[in-house]
Amino acid sequence: MNDTRGFPPGGTPAGEILDLVRSERSGDLDWRSGRAFSLVYNVDDPDLEALQHEIAGMFLHENALNPFRYITLLRMEAEILAFVRDLFGAGAAALSSGGTESIFLAVLTAREDARSRGVAQPQLLCPTTAHPAFAKACHYLDVELTKLPVGPDGRADPERFADAVSDRTALVVGSAPCYPYGVIDPITDLAAIAAAAGTLCHVDACLGGYLLPFWEELGESVAPWDFRVEGVTSISADLHKYGYSYKGTSTILYRDRDLQQRQLFMYDDWPGGLYASMSAAGTRPGGPIAGAWATITHLGRTGYLRLADRVRTATHGFREAIDSIDLLQVTGDPDLSIFEFGAAPEATLDTDAVGDAMDERGWNLDRQPGGLHVMLSPGHDRVVDTFAADLRASLEEVRGGRVGTGAGLAYGGVVEE
Ligand SMILES: Cc1ncc(COP(=O)(O)O)c(C=O)c1O
């Protein structure tokens, strides 16, 4: 095996490469154990996993840049878009590579729409809890970002939005739910404020999009968040989160087709012929499209409902484990299966140290400034008791004087040489 960090001068046999990777992977996060959160959505369904492996291999090399060359992919993509338009009552839908790209496309559409109204310096209004992808999109697309403080419940404060909205506002943003606290913003109020100002309203349902319809069907109360709310003009919803497909698929949905046209890029001013594209990518890997189609087709409504029920069971179990410990408190009143927990008001507790102690027990809780973060998948319903026991043992260690290292404090990362 090459031991230089320069470009490999010679080849390495496939067997050697696989041996290396297999041994190295033993140190990677083991999401199948049910002890990982947020990075992988563990469906705990061997049939679905086998199907996904098979279909990913079948479409590993196919390119959906020109879908008309791969009729199977074309059909699959068209069917996914029809499935999701039906699920959300959307007028138009497009696939993208992930939540960030869907958010970029929503911001681009809003910027173009604002420019068509003569707005020279478009502005986006969002709560401080909105995902960093909005800041990133504004940065790339030259849109002014205005972040507004949330209320004591962690939800967007409509009064702040009503005060801040102006004729420069291109987009009003709310989340369903937001990542940090798992609460759904008051979308009805935000959308009304946007509509009254003659502008657009985007709901970031990257996290909740493919869970909320089934949560509601299970009989849980769900605050209005989708196209049933007047004034909501676009929604981002990730198939690679609670849609349970593998990485590389999200959807961007519009109330009407005309709005989606602002996202379309058409170009023929070069010698290569007409180039048309609905998203940022040029070459589009076939694997994620095939995977999303196979996943939705395999699960169907009944499958998603069954998995939502498992997520609900896991949520009740984890919440009960945390609520039974006086030192701890869940932040606010989360609407779904995503939440933060930290020190109870009177307690002094180094939650970072609790996270470290849990890490040593094989868990991988995300850290954020207010405490530890949990995002529950269907497979977490199998580990409720171990979580409760390990959490209690970790707290004992911290009460015994253990201090946190700050090692887990990042949500994203950059790879450099
Ligand atoms: C609420 C929300 N929006 C957007 C995103 C971005 O999605 P992605 O990481 O797929 O780009 C995330 C990711 O966790 C999220 O939680």
Short mmCIF file of C-alpha atoms and ligand atoms in Angstrom, two decimals:
data_model
loop_
_atom_site.label_atom_id
_atom_site.label_comp_id
_atom_site.label_asym_id
_atom_site.label_seq_id
_atom_site.Cartn_x
_atom_site.Cartn_y
_atom_site.Cartn_z
CA MET A 1 0.00 0.00 0.00
CA ASN A 2 1.30 3.51 -0.77
CA ASP A 3 2.61 5.26 2.30
CA THR A 4 3.17 8.62 0.65
CA ARG A 5 0.56 11.39 0.86
CA GLY A 6 1.26 12.39 -2.75
CA PHE A 7 -0.79 11.08 -5.67
CA PRO A 8 -0.38 7.28 -5.68
CA PRO A 9 2.48 6.48 -8.08
CA GLY A 10 1.28 2.94 -8.68
CA GLY A 11 -1.95 1.00 -8.34
CA THR A 12 -3.06 -1.13 -5.38
CA PRO A 13 -4.89 -4.45 -5.75
CA ALA A 14 -8.62 -4.29 -4.99
CA GLY A 15 -8.34 -6.91 -2.23
CA GLU A 16 -5.73 -4.86 -0.37
CA ILE A 17 -7.86 -1.74 -0.62
CA LEU A 18 -10.92 -3.53 0.72
CA ASP A 19 -8.95 -5.07 3.60
CA LEU A 20 -7.63 -1.65 4.57
CA VAL A 21 -11.03 0.00 4.47
CA ARG A 22 -12.70 -2.85 6.34
CA SER A 23 -10.23 -2.62 9.20
CA GLU A 24 -10.34 1.19 9.24
CA ARG A 25 -14.15 1.25 9.30
CA SER A 26 -14.26 -0.57 12.61
CA GLY A 27 -13.42 2.80 14.20
CA ASP A 28 -16.25 4.67 12.40
CA LEU A 29 -19.55 5.58 13.98
CA ASP A 30 -21.62 2.38 14.24
CA TRP A 31 -25.08 3.69 13.37
CA ARG A 32 -26.62 0.21 13.21
CA SER A 33 -26.09 -0.08 16.97
CA GLY A 34 -28.79 2.58 17.48
CA ARG A 35 -26.34 4.76 19.41
CA ALA A 36 -25.77 7.38 16.73
CA PHE A 37 -27.93 10.43 16.03
CA SER A 38 -28.58 12.86 13.18
CA LEU A 39 -25.97 11.78 10.61
CA VAL A 40 -27.67 8.52 9.67
CA TYR A 41 -31.39 7.73 9.93
CA ASN A 42 -31.42 4.14 11.11
CA VAL A 43 -34.52 2.45 9.70
CA ASP A 44 -33.58 -0.88 11.25
CA ASP A 45 -35.14 -2.72 8.31
CA PRO A 46 -32.76 -5.29 6.73
CA ASP A 47 -35.03 -5.76 3.68
CA LEU A 48 -35.00 -2.08 2.88
CA GLU A 49 -31.25 -1.89 3.42
CA ALA A 50 -30.63 -4.84 1.09
CA LEU A 51 -32.86 -3.27 -1.55
CA GLN A 52 -30.97 0.02 -1.27
CA HIS A 53 -27.59 -1.69 -1.62
CA GLU A 54 -28.75 -3.59 -4.69
CA ILE A 55 -30.31 -0.61 -6.44
CA ALA A 56 -27.37 1.68 -5.61
CA GLY A 57 -25.05 -0.83 -7.29
CA MET A 58 -27.33 -1.04 -10.35
CA PHE A 59 -27.25 2.73 -10.90
CA LEU A 60 -23.74 3.48 -9.66
CA HIS A 61 -22.49 4.78 -13.00
CA GLU A 62 -25.62 6.26 -14.55
CA ASN A 63 -25.83 10.00 -15.02
CA ALA A 64 -29.14 11.87 -14.89
CA LEU A 65 -27.61 15.02 -16.42
CA ASN A 66 -29.53 14.09 -19.54
CA PRO A 67 -32.38 11.98 -18.14
CA PHE A 68 -33.63 11.20 -21.66
CA ARG A 69 -30.62 8.90 -22.13
CA TYR A 70 -31.62 6.79 -19.14
CA ILE A 71 -35.28 6.09 -19.53
CA THR A 72 -35.48 4.12 -16.28
CA LEU A 73 -34.07 7.04 -14.29
CA LEU A 74 -36.35 9.44 -16.13
CA ARG A 75 -39.37 7.35 -15.18
CA MET A 76 -38.19 6.98 -11.59
CA GLU A 77 -37.59 10.72 -11.17
CA ALA A 78 -40.96 11.57 -12.73
CA GLU A 79 -42.65 9.11 -10.39
CA ILE A 80 -40.88 10.45 -7.28
CA LEU A 81 -42.00 13.96 -8.21
CA ALA A 82 -45.57 12.75 -8.70
CA PHE A 83 -45.45 10.85 -5.36
CA VAL A 84 -44.26 13.89 -3.43
CA ARG A 85 -46.59 16.36 -5.16
CA ASP A 86 -49.40 14.10 -4.05
CA LEU A 87 -48.10 13.77 -0.47
CA PHE A 88 -47.71 17.52 0.00
CA GLY A 89 -50.41 18.84 -2.34
CA ALA A 90 -47.69 20.73 -4.22
CA GLY A 91 -48.12 22.24 -7.69
CA ALA A 92 -44.53 21.52 -8.69
CA ALA A 93 -41.53 19.63 -7.34
CA ALA A 94 -37.88 19.03 -8.18
CA LEU A 95 -35.18 16.76 -6.82
CA SER A 96 -31.92 18.07 -5.41
CA SER A 97 -28.88 16.54 -3.77
CA GLY A 98 -29.76 17.51 -0.19
CA GLY A 99 -31.34 20.01 2.14
CA THR A 100 -28.73 22.67 1.51
CA GLU A 101 -29.25 22.54 -2.25
CA SER A 102 -33.05 22.67 -1.85
CA ILE A 103 -32.65 25.73 0.37
CA PHE A 104 -30.30 27.33 -2.18
CA LEU A 105 -32.90 26.78 -4.87
CA ALA A 106 -35.68 28.31 -2.74
CA VAL A 107 -33.50 31.36 -2.04
CA LEU A 108 -32.56 31.66 -5.73
CA THR A 109 -36.22 31.49 -6.75
CA ALA A 110 -37.09 34.18 -4.19
CA ARG A 111 -34.23 36.41 -5.30
CA GLU A 112 -35.28 36.12 -8.95
CA ASP A 113 -38.90 36.75 -8.02
CA ALA A 114 -37.92 39.85 -6.02
CA ARG A 115 -35.74 41.12 -8.86
CA SER A 116 -38.69 40.73 -11.23
CA ARG A 117 -40.56 43.10 -8.88
CA GLY A 118 -37.70 45.62 -9.15
CA VAL A 119 -36.05 44.85 -5.79
CA ALA A 120 -32.35 45.67 -6.17
CA GLN A 121 -31.17 44.35 -2.81
CA PRO A 122 -33.35 41.39 -1.81
CA GLN A 123 -33.55 40.49 1.86
CA LEU A 124 -34.39 37.20 3.60
CA LEU A 125 -36.01 37.09 7.04
CA CYS A 126 -35.55 34.03 9.20
CA PRO A 127 -35.51 33.10 12.88
CA THR A 128 -32.12 32.60 14.56
CA THR A 129 -32.93 28.88 14.71
CA ALA A 130 -33.03 28.51 10.90
CA HIS A 131 -30.45 26.09 9.53
CA PRO A 132 -27.06 27.58 8.53
CA ALA A 133 -27.86 26.63 4.91
CA PHE A 134 -29.89 29.87 4.71
CA ALA A 135 -26.86 31.94 5.75
CA LYS A 136 -24.78 30.00 3.24
CA ALA A 137 -27.32 30.52 0.44
CA CYS A 138 -27.56 34.25 1.19
CA HIS A 139 -23.78 34.48 1.17
CA TYR A 140 -23.46 32.71 -2.19
CA LEU A 141 -26.45 34.38 -3.83
CA ASP A 142 -25.90 37.92 -2.55
CA VAL A 143 -29.13 38.14 -0.58
CA GLU A 144 -29.17 40.11 2.67
CA LEU A 145 -29.79 37.87 5.67
CA THR A 146 -31.81 39.24 8.58
CA LYS A 147 -32.03 36.87 11.54
CA LEU A 148 -34.76 37.54 14.09
CA PRO A 149 -34.71 36.40 17.73
CA VAL A 150 -37.09 33.60 18.65
CA GLY A 151 -39.59 33.73 21.50
CA PRO A 152 -39.08 32.02 24.88
CA ASP A 153 -40.53 28.79 23.40
CA GLY A 154 -37.79 28.68 20.75
CA ARG A 155 -40.29 29.42 17.98
CA ALA A 156 -40.10 32.34 15.52
CA ASP A 157 -41.71 35.47 16.94
CA PRO A 158 -44.28 36.79 14.40
CA GLU A 159 -44.15 40.30 15.86
CA ARG A 160 -40.46 40.54 15.02
CA PHE A 161 -41.24 39.47 11.46
CA ALA A 162 -44.12 41.95 11.13
CA ASP A 163 -41.76 44.74 12.23
CA ALA A 164 -38.90 43.64 9.96
CA VAL A 165 -40.76 42.89 6.72
CA SER A 166 -40.30 45.50 4.00
CA ASP A 167 -40.68 45.93 0.27
CA ARG A 168 -37.14 44.50 -0.03
CA THR A 169 -38.17 41.22 1.61
CA ALA A 170 -37.78 38.42 -0.93
CA LEU A 171 -38.43 35.51 1.43
CA VAL A 172 -39.87 34.86 4.87
CA VAL A 173 -38.57 31.60 6.33
CA GLY A 174 -39.86 29.27 9.04
CA SER A 175 -38.86 25.72 9.97
CA ALA A 176 -40.93 22.56 10.48
CA PRO A 177 -39.21 21.82 12.74
CA CYS A 178 -35.93 23.67 13.41
CA TYR A 179 -32.87 21.55 14.08
CA PRO A 180 -31.75 22.94 17.48
CA TYR A 181 -35.01 22.55 19.45
CA GLY A 182 -37.27 20.49 17.17
CA VAL A 183 -40.12 23.01 17.32
CA ILE A 184 -42.34 24.07 14.43
CA ASP A 185 -42.42 27.82 13.84
CA PRO A 186 -45.83 29.58 13.70
CA ILE A 187 -46.07 29.11 9.95
CA THR A 188 -49.64 30.45 9.64
CA ASP A 189 -48.53 33.81 11.07
CA LEU A 190 -45.30 33.98 9.08
CA ALA A 191 -47.04 33.09 5.81
CA ALA A 192 -49.74 35.72 6.46
CA ILE A 193 -47.07 38.36 7.06
CA ALA A 194 -45.33 37.37 3.80
CA ALA A 195 -48.59 37.35 1.83
CA ALA A 196 -49.63 40.76 3.18
CA ALA A 197 -46.25 42.14 2.06
CA GLY A 198 -46.69 40.53 -1.39
CA THR A 199 -43.68 38.28 -0.93
CA LEU A 200 -42.83 34.59 -0.65
CA CYS A 201 -42.78 32.24 2.34
CA HIS A 202 -40.56 29.15 2.52
CA VAL A 203 -41.00 26.36 5.06
CA ASP A 204 -37.82 24.44 5.77
CA ALA A 205 -39.17 20.95 6.36
CA CYS A 206 -35.87 19.30 5.46
CA LEU A 207 -36.12 17.49 8.79
CA GLY A 208 -39.84 17.06 9.27
CA GLY A 209 -41.18 16.89 5.72
CA TYR A 210 -41.36 13.12 5.41
CA LEU A 211 -42.32 12.52 9.04
CA LEU A 212 -44.98 15.13 9.75
CA PRO A 213 -47.70 13.82 7.38
CA PHE A 214 -47.48 10.41 9.08
CA TRP A 215 -47.16 11.89 12.58
CA GLU A 216 -50.46 13.64 11.88
CA GLU A 217 -51.98 10.42 10.54
CA LEU A 218 -50.97 8.70 13.79
CA GLY A 219 -53.27 11.16 15.55
CA GLU A 220 -50.60 13.48 16.96
CA SER A 221 -51.43 17.17 16.93
CA VAL A 222 -49.29 18.94 14.36
CA ALA A 223 -49.20 22.72 14.00
CA PRO A 224 -50.10 23.84 10.45
CA TRP A 225 -46.96 23.97 8.33
CA ASP A 226 -47.59 22.89 4.72
CA PHE A 227 -49.40 24.10 1.59
CA ARG A 228 -52.71 23.93 3.46
CA VAL A 229 -51.49 27.17 5.03
CA GLU A 230 -52.31 30.09 2.77
CA GLY A 231 -49.21 32.06 1.82
CA VAL A 232 -46.72 29.17 2.01
CA THR A 233 -45.08 29.25 -1.43
CA SER A 234 -42.27 26.68 -1.15
CA ILE A 235 -41.16 23.79 1.06
CA SER A 236 -37.86 21.91 1.31
CA ALA A 237 -38.13 18.27 2.47
CA ASP A 238 -35.27 15.76 2.54
CA LEU A 239 -35.70 12.22 1.29
CA HIS A 240 -32.34 11.36 2.84
CA LYS A 241 -33.61 12.21 6.34
CA TYR A 242 -37.03 10.89 7.44
CA GLY A 243 -37.67 9.84 3.81
CA TYR A 244 -35.25 6.99 4.74
CA SER A 245 -33.42 6.96 1.43
CA TYR A 246 -29.63 7.02 1.39
CA LYS A 247 -27.64 10.22 1.07
CA GLY A 248 -28.06 12.51 -1.92
CA THR A 249 -31.78 13.27 -2.25
CA SER A 250 -34.00 16.10 -1.18
CA THR A 251 -37.07 17.69 -2.69
CA ILE A 252 -37.97 21.32 -3.29
CA LEU A 253 -41.70 21.86 -3.66
CA TYR A 254 -43.66 24.84 -4.91
CA ARG A 255 -47.27 25.82 -4.57
CA ASP A 256 -47.37 26.63 -8.28
CA ARG A 257 -45.46 25.77 -11.40
CA ASP A 258 -44.78 29.38 -12.46
CA LEU A 259 -42.71 29.96 -9.36
CA GLN A 260 -40.64 26.86 -10.00
CA GLN A 261 -39.73 28.19 -13.44
CA ARG A 262 -37.52 30.77 -11.71
CA GLN A 263 -35.31 27.88 -10.64
CA LEU A 264 -34.83 26.62 -14.21
CA PHE A 265 -31.51 27.30 -15.94
CA MET A 266 -31.43 27.17 -19.77
CA TYR A 267 -28.36 27.94 -21.82
CA ASP A 268 -27.38 27.45 -25.43
CA ASP A 269 -24.73 30.10 -25.96
CA TRP A 270 -21.86 27.66 -26.48
CA PRO A 271 -20.97 25.08 -29.13
CA GLY A 272 -22.26 22.12 -27.09
CA GLY A 273 -25.99 22.60 -27.72
CA LEU A 274 -28.87 23.27 -25.32
CA TYR A 275 -28.12 22.81 -21.62
CA ALA A 276 -31.14 22.82 -19.33
CA SER A 277 -31.15 22.10 -15.63
CA MET A 278 -33.56 22.39 -12.70
CA SER A 279 -30.97 22.31 -9.91
CA ALA A 280 -27.39 23.35 -9.18
CA ALA A 281 -25.72 20.10 -10.16
CA GLY A 282 -24.61 19.31 -13.70
CA THR A 283 -23.80 15.63 -13.59
CA ARG A 284 -26.41 14.00 -11.37
CA PRO A 285 -25.64 10.58 -9.93
CA GLY A 286 -28.30 8.01 -10.80
CA GLY A 287 -27.88 6.10 -7.52
CA PRO A 288 -29.73 8.53 -5.23
CA ILE A 289 -32.64 8.88 -7.68
CA ALA A 290 -33.00 5.10 -7.99
CA GLY A 291 -32.61 4.74 -4.21
CA ALA A 292 -35.30 7.29 -3.42
CA TRP A 293 -37.70 5.73 -5.91
CA ALA A 294 -37.09 2.22 -4.57
CA THR A 295 -37.42 3.38 -0.95
CA ILE A 296 -40.73 5.20 -1.43
CA THR A 297 -42.11 2.37 -3.58
CA HIS A 298 -41.04 -0.28 -1.05
CA LEU A 299 -42.36 1.52 2.02
CA GLY A 300 -45.49 3.18 0.67
CA ARG A 301 -47.79 5.06 3.02
CA THR A 302 -48.19 2.07 5.33
CA GLY A 303 -44.42 1.67 5.66
CA TYR A 304 -43.89 5.34 6.48
CA LEU A 305 -46.72 5.17 8.99
CA ARG A 306 -45.21 2.10 10.67
CA LEU A 307 -41.81 3.81 10.89
CA ALA A 308 -43.36 7.03 12.23
CA ASP A 309 -44.95 4.92 14.96
CA ARG A 310 -41.54 3.49 15.87
CA VAL A 311 -40.04 7.00 15.96
CA ARG A 312 -42.89 8.03 18.26
CA THR A 313 -42.24 5.06 20.58
CA ALA A 314 -38.53 5.94 20.68
CA THR A 315 -39.36 9.59 21.37
CA HIS A 316 -41.61 8.71 24.32
CA GLY A 317 -38.95 6.37 25.70
CA PHE A 318 -36.07 8.84 25.44
CA ARG A 319 -38.17 11.69 26.83
CA GLU A 320 -39.27 9.57 29.79
CA ALA A 321 -35.65 8.58 30.50
CA ILE A 322 -34.57 12.22 30.54
CA ASP A 323 -37.65 13.52 32.40
CA SER A 324 -37.09 10.96 35.16
CA ILE A 325 -33.74 12.57 36.07
CA ASP A 326 -34.06 15.71 38.24
CA LEU A 327 -30.79 17.18 37.03
CA LEU A 328 -31.93 17.22 33.41
CA GLN A 329 -34.55 19.03 31.39
CA VAL A 330 -35.66 18.89 27.77
CA THR A 331 -35.47 22.39 26.26
CA GLY A 332 -38.92 23.82 25.48
CA ASP A 333 -41.73 21.67 24.15
CA PRO A 334 -40.43 19.85 21.06
CA ASP A 335 -43.04 18.95 18.45
CA LEU A 336 -41.40 15.83 17.10
CA SER A 337 -38.53 13.43 17.65
CA ILE A 338 -35.74 16.01 17.65
CA PHE A 339 -34.79 17.89 20.79
CA GLU A 340 -32.16 19.34 23.06
CA PHE A 341 -31.73 18.47 26.72
CA GLY A 342 -29.55 20.20 29.26
CA ALA A 343 -29.25 21.06 32.93
CA ALA A 344 -32.51 21.66 34.84
CA PRO A 345 -32.93 25.33 35.96
CA GLU A 346 -31.56 24.87 39.49
CA ALA A 347 -28.92 22.31 38.56
CA THR A 348 -25.26 22.88 37.87
CA LEU A 349 -24.17 20.36 35.32
CA ASP A 350 -21.41 20.07 32.74
CA THR A 351 -23.49 18.62 29.88
CA ASP A 352 -20.42 18.44 27.68
CA ALA A 353 -18.90 16.05 30.22
CA VAL A 354 -22.11 13.99 30.12
CA GLY A 355 -21.71 13.83 26.33
CA ASP A 356 -18.11 12.65 26.70
CA ALA A 357 -19.11 9.98 29.22
CA MET A 358 -21.86 8.83 26.85
CA ASP A 359 -19.35 8.77 23.95
CA GLU A 360 -17.24 6.35 25.96
CA ARG A 361 -20.26 4.10 26.27
CA GLY A 362 -20.57 4.06 22.47
CA TRP A 363 -23.20 6.80 22.11
CA ASN A 364 -22.77 9.78 19.87
CA LEU A 365 -24.91 12.62 21.13
CA ASP A 366 -24.55 15.89 19.25
CA ARG A 367 -23.48 18.84 21.40
CA GLN A 368 -24.84 22.34 21.12
CA PRO A 369 -24.40 25.38 23.38
CA GLY A 370 -27.57 24.60 25.39
CA GLY A 371 -26.78 20.93 25.99
CA LEU A 372 -27.04 17.64 24.14
CA HIS A 373 -29.01 17.04 20.98
CA VAL A 374 -31.06 14.01 20.04
CA MET A 375 -32.62 13.08 16.71
CA LEU A 376 -34.50 9.80 16.85
CA SER A 377 -34.84 7.20 14.13
CA PRO A 378 -37.05 4.08 14.06
CA GLY A 379 -34.13 1.92 15.29
CA HIS A 380 -33.85 3.91 18.50
CA ASP A 381 -36.93 2.17 19.88
CA ARG A 382 -34.68 -0.83 20.60
CA VAL A 383 -32.21 1.05 22.79
CA VAL A 384 -34.40 3.06 25.16
CA ASP A 385 -33.45 1.03 28.25
CA THR A 386 -29.72 1.06 27.54
CA PHE A 387 -29.89 4.81 26.88
CA ALA A 388 -31.61 5.37 30.23
CA ALA A 389 -29.06 3.22 32.11
CA ASP A 390 -26.02 4.75 30.37
CA LEU A 391 -27.33 8.27 30.91
CA ARG A 392 -27.70 7.65 34.65
CA ALA A 393 -24.22 6.12 34.85
CA SER A 394 -22.72 9.03 32.90
CA LEU A 395 -24.38 11.54 35.22
CA GLU A 396 -22.89 9.74 38.22
CA GLU A 397 -19.44 10.14 36.67
CA VAL A 398 -19.96 13.85 36.08
CA ARG A 399 -21.27 14.35 39.63
CA GLY A 400 -18.12 12.60 40.72
CA GLY A 401 -16.04 15.40 39.16
CA ARG A 402 -15.59 14.54 35.49
CA VAL A 403 -15.26 17.68 33.28
CA GLY A 404 -16.00 18.07 29.58
CA THR A 405 -13.34 18.24 26.88
CA GLY A 406 -15.31 20.24 24.30
CA ALA A 407 -14.33 17.53 21.83
CA GLY A 408 -17.77 17.06 20.32
CA LEU A 409 -18.79 20.69 19.84
CA ALA A 410 -19.00 20.86 16.03
CA TYR A 411 -21.98 20.19 13.77
CA GLY A 412 -20.05 20.49 10.51
CA GLY A 413 -16.39 20.20 9.61
CA VAL A 414 -13.76 20.98 7.00
CA VAL A 415 -11.24 18.49 5.69
CA GLU A 416 -7.81 19.84 4.91
CA GLU A 417 -4.52 18.11 4.23
C1 LIG B 1 -33.79 21.91 9.51
C2 LIG B 1 -32.70 21.57 8.52
N1 LIG B 1 -32.65 22.21 7.35
C3 LIG B 1 -31.69 21.96 6.43
C4 LIG B 1 -30.71 21.03 6.67
C5 LIG B 1 -29.63 20.81 5.67
O1 LIG B 1 -29.69 19.55 5.09
P1 LIG B 1 -28.42 18.87 4.38
O2 LIG B 1 -27.43 18.59 5.48
O3 LIG B 1 -29.00 17.66 3.74
O4 LIG B 1 -27.87 19.83 3.38
C6 LIG B 1 -30.73 20.32 7.89
C7 LIG B 1 -29.70 19.32 8.20
O5 LIG B 1 -29.68 18.73 9.25
C8 LIG B 1 -31.73 20.61 8.84
O6 LIG B 1 -31.76 19.99 10.04
#
